[in-house]
Short mmCIF file of C-alpha atoms in Angstrom, two decimals:
data_model
loop_
_atom_site.label_atom_id
_atom_site.label_comp_id
_atom_site.label_asym_id
_atom_site.label_seq_id
_atom_site.Cartn_x
_atom_site.Cartn_y
_atom_site.Cartn_z
CA MET A 1 72.08 87.88 101.74
CA ARG A 2 68.71 89.20 100.66
CA LYS A 3 68.62 91.87 98.00
CA ASP A 4 67.05 94.43 100.35
CA LEU A 5 69.82 93.94 102.93
CA ARG A 6 72.44 94.29 100.20
CA ASN A 7 70.74 97.51 99.06
CA VAL A 8 70.83 98.89 102.62
CA ALA A 9 74.54 98.02 102.84
CA TYR A 10 75.28 99.76 99.52
CA SER A 11 73.33 102.83 100.61
CA VAL A 12 75.18 103.02 103.94
CA ALA A 13 78.53 102.49 102.19
CA SER A 14 77.75 105.36 99.83
CA GLU A 15 76.88 107.68 102.72
CA MET A 16 79.98 106.63 104.67
CA ASN A 17 82.13 107.45 101.65
CA LYS A 18 80.65 110.94 101.48
CA LYS A 19 81.59 111.54 105.11
CA TYR A 20 84.80 109.45 105.18
CA PRO A 21 86.15 109.19 101.62
CA GLY A 22 87.75 105.85 100.78
CA THR A 23 85.86 103.92 103.45
CA VAL A 24 85.36 100.22 102.88
CA ILE A 25 82.56 98.63 104.89
CA ASN A 26 83.87 95.28 106.14
CA TYR A 27 80.99 92.87 106.36
CA LEU A 28 81.83 89.65 108.16
CA ASP A 29 78.86 87.35 107.75
CA ALA A 30 75.55 87.64 105.94
CA ASN A 31 74.36 84.01 105.80
CA PHE A 32 75.90 80.96 104.21
CA PRO A 33 76.45 81.97 100.59
CA PHE A 34 75.08 78.87 98.86
CA VAL A 35 72.17 77.46 100.89
CA ASN A 36 69.28 79.28 102.59
CA GLY A 37 68.48 78.08 106.09
CA PHE A 38 72.10 77.19 106.87
CA PRO A 39 74.04 79.57 109.15
CA LEU A 40 77.79 80.10 109.20
CA PHE A 41 79.48 79.23 112.50
CA PRO A 42 79.24 80.67 115.12
CA HIS A 43 75.93 82.30 114.22
CA LEU A 44 72.90 80.11 114.65
CA SER A 45 70.51 82.92 113.71
CA HIS A 46 72.20 83.95 110.45
CA ASN A 47 70.19 81.51 108.38
CA ASP A 48 67.70 83.62 106.44
CA GLY A 49 69.71 86.31 104.63
CA LYS A 50 68.22 89.05 106.83
CA LYS A 51 71.21 89.48 109.16
CA MET A 52 74.67 90.88 108.61
CA ASP A 53 77.69 91.47 110.83
CA LEU A 54 80.06 94.38 110.27
CA ALA A 55 83.51 95.20 111.57
CA PHE A 56 84.12 98.28 113.67
CA CYS A 57 86.13 101.18 112.29
CA TYR A 58 89.76 101.68 113.30
CA LYS A 59 92.79 103.90 112.97
CA ASP A 60 96.36 102.72 112.55
CA LYS A 61 97.97 103.16 115.97
CA GLN A 62 101.30 104.50 114.66
CA SER A 63 100.00 107.03 112.14
CA LEU A 64 96.54 107.62 113.69
CA GLN A 65 95.21 107.57 110.12
CA GLU A 66 91.95 105.87 109.22
CA THR A 67 92.35 102.33 108.00
CA ASN A 68 90.02 99.83 106.39
CA ALA A 69 91.96 97.02 108.06
CA THR A 70 90.86 95.38 111.31
CA PRO A 71 92.84 93.87 114.19
CA SER A 72 91.23 90.45 113.65
CA PRO A 73 91.79 88.59 110.40
CA ILE A 74 88.19 87.35 110.55
CA GLY A 75 86.69 90.47 112.14
CA TYR A 76 85.60 88.70 115.31
CA GLY A 77 87.27 88.08 118.65
CA ILE A 78 89.17 91.30 119.32
CA CYS A 79 86.94 93.30 121.61
CA GLU A 80 86.52 96.89 122.71
CA GLU A 81 86.39 96.11 126.40
CA PRO A 82 84.30 98.10 128.87
CA THR A 83 86.16 100.67 130.94
CA ALA A 84 86.10 100.47 134.73
CA ALA A 85 83.24 103.00 134.72
CA GLU A 86 81.12 101.02 132.23
CA LYS A 87 78.83 98.07 132.86
CA ASN A 88 80.65 94.80 132.15
CA THR A 89 78.04 92.64 130.45
CA THR A 90 80.66 90.00 129.68
CA ASP A 91 81.38 89.36 133.35
CA PHE A 92 77.64 89.29 134.09
CA CYS A 93 76.91 86.76 131.33
CA VAL A 94 79.82 84.49 132.24
CA GLN A 95 78.77 84.57 135.91
CA GLN A 96 75.30 83.47 134.79
CA GLY A 97 76.86 80.36 133.21
CA TYR A 98 77.01 81.44 129.57
CA TRP A 99 80.47 80.01 128.85
CA GLN A 100 80.24 80.71 125.10
CA TYR A 101 79.88 84.47 125.56
CA SER A 102 83.62 85.18 125.11
CA LEU A 103 84.48 82.05 123.14
CA LEU A 104 85.69 83.89 120.02
CA LYS A 105 87.93 86.16 122.09
CA SER A 106 89.56 83.15 123.72
CA LEU A 107 90.14 81.51 120.32
CA MET A 108 91.41 84.57 118.42
CA PRO A 109 95.07 85.60 118.83
CA GLN A 110 95.14 89.13 120.32
CA GLY A 111 98.57 90.25 119.02
CA ARG A 112 97.34 92.65 116.32
CA LYS A 113 95.13 94.57 118.74
CA LYS A 114 98.11 96.72 119.73
CA ASP A 115 98.40 98.00 116.14
CA PHE A 116 94.91 99.52 116.01
CA VAL A 117 92.90 102.22 117.77
CA PHE A 118 89.11 102.00 117.87
CA TYR A 119 87.59 104.89 115.89
CA PRO A 120 84.43 105.75 117.83
CA GLU A 121 83.16 108.65 115.70
CA LYS A 122 83.32 106.67 112.47
CA THR A 123 81.84 103.55 114.07
CA ARG A 124 79.04 105.68 115.49
CA SER A 125 78.31 107.10 112.03
CA LEU A 126 78.17 103.58 110.60
CA VAL A 127 75.71 102.38 113.24
CA GLU A 128 73.54 105.49 112.97
CA LEU A 129 73.25 105.18 109.19
CA PHE A 130 71.92 101.64 109.58
CA ALA A 131 69.63 102.73 112.43
CA HIS A 132 68.11 105.52 110.33
CA ASP A 133 67.19 103.15 107.50
CA ASN A 134 63.54 102.07 107.75
CA ARG A 135 64.36 98.60 106.40
CA ILE A 136 66.49 97.79 109.45
CA GLY A 137 64.66 96.39 112.46
CA LYS A 138 67.42 95.61 114.99
CA ILE A 139 71.06 96.36 115.67
CA PHE A 140 73.04 94.49 118.30
CA ILE A 141 76.03 96.00 120.07
CA GLU A 142 77.26 95.65 123.66
CA PRO A 143 75.52 98.00 126.11
CA HIS A 144 78.78 99.71 127.14
CA LEU A 145 79.47 100.67 123.53
CA LYS A 146 75.92 101.92 122.99
CA LEU A 147 76.48 104.32 125.89
CA ARG A 148 80.05 105.21 124.96
CA LEU A 149 79.08 106.00 121.37
CA GLN A 150 75.95 107.88 122.55
CA LEU A 151 73.67 105.79 120.35
CA THR A 152 70.01 106.45 121.11
CA SER A 153 67.96 104.56 118.52
CA ASP A 154 65.45 102.07 119.91
CA LYS A 155 66.67 99.66 117.22
CA ILE A 156 69.98 99.29 119.05
CA ARG A 157 69.64 96.53 121.63
CA PHE A 158 71.41 94.06 123.84
CA HIS A 159 71.35 90.62 122.22
CA GLY A 160 71.25 88.64 125.46
CA CYS A 161 73.73 86.36 127.18
CA GLN A 162 72.84 83.30 125.08
CA ALA A 163 74.69 84.80 122.08
CA VAL A 164 78.35 85.78 121.76
CA ARG A 165 79.54 89.21 122.75
CA HIS A 166 79.07 92.17 120.41
CA ASP A 167 81.93 94.46 121.36
CA ASP A 168 83.97 93.15 118.44
CA HIS A 169 81.37 93.68 115.69
CA ILE A 170 77.98 95.18 114.83
CA HIS A 171 74.96 93.02 113.98
CA VAL A 172 72.25 94.53 111.77
CA GLN A 173 69.07 92.85 110.60
CA LEU A 174 66.09 93.60 108.45
CA LYS A 175 62.59 94.02 109.88
#
C-alpha cells in the first residue's frame, strides 16, 4: 500500500472513531504486501498500491450493538443483496455471460450471515469520508447500495461486469 493511501485510511479511521467510538476499519486487500506489480487473488487490478478494499459495517443481530466483526472470515463473499425494488446488477451481469461476477459468493459459506445486520448509516459515513478526501479518485460499490445509502459523490461508480460484485465490500483508490 502506498504511503498516501495509508494516510487516507488513517485519517478516515480517526474521523470514524470520533463519530463511532471504538470503530475498527477492516481493510481486506491493499496489494500484495511484498512485491509491487503483483495482485492478490481475486483482484487483478490491485497491483500498484493505489487500491484498497474495505469491509462494510455491521451490528450483531442478537444485541443490535455495533460490531467490528464481519459475517465473512475474509470480508468477501457475503453480500447485501438488492431488494425487489432495486436494480439487480448481479442478474444483469450473469445474463451477459460474466460467470465470475458472483464467484466469491458461491465459494464463501453463508452461515454467519444470519448473525449480522448491515449497518447502513455507519457504512455510509465510511464511504462518504473516503469520497470527501481529495486524494481518492474512485470508489466502487454496487449501484443498488449507492442508491440505498443515498451516496451522491461522482467518485462512487459501478465497476462493470468484468469484475466481481461489490455488495460485499467497498473499493477505494487513489487518483
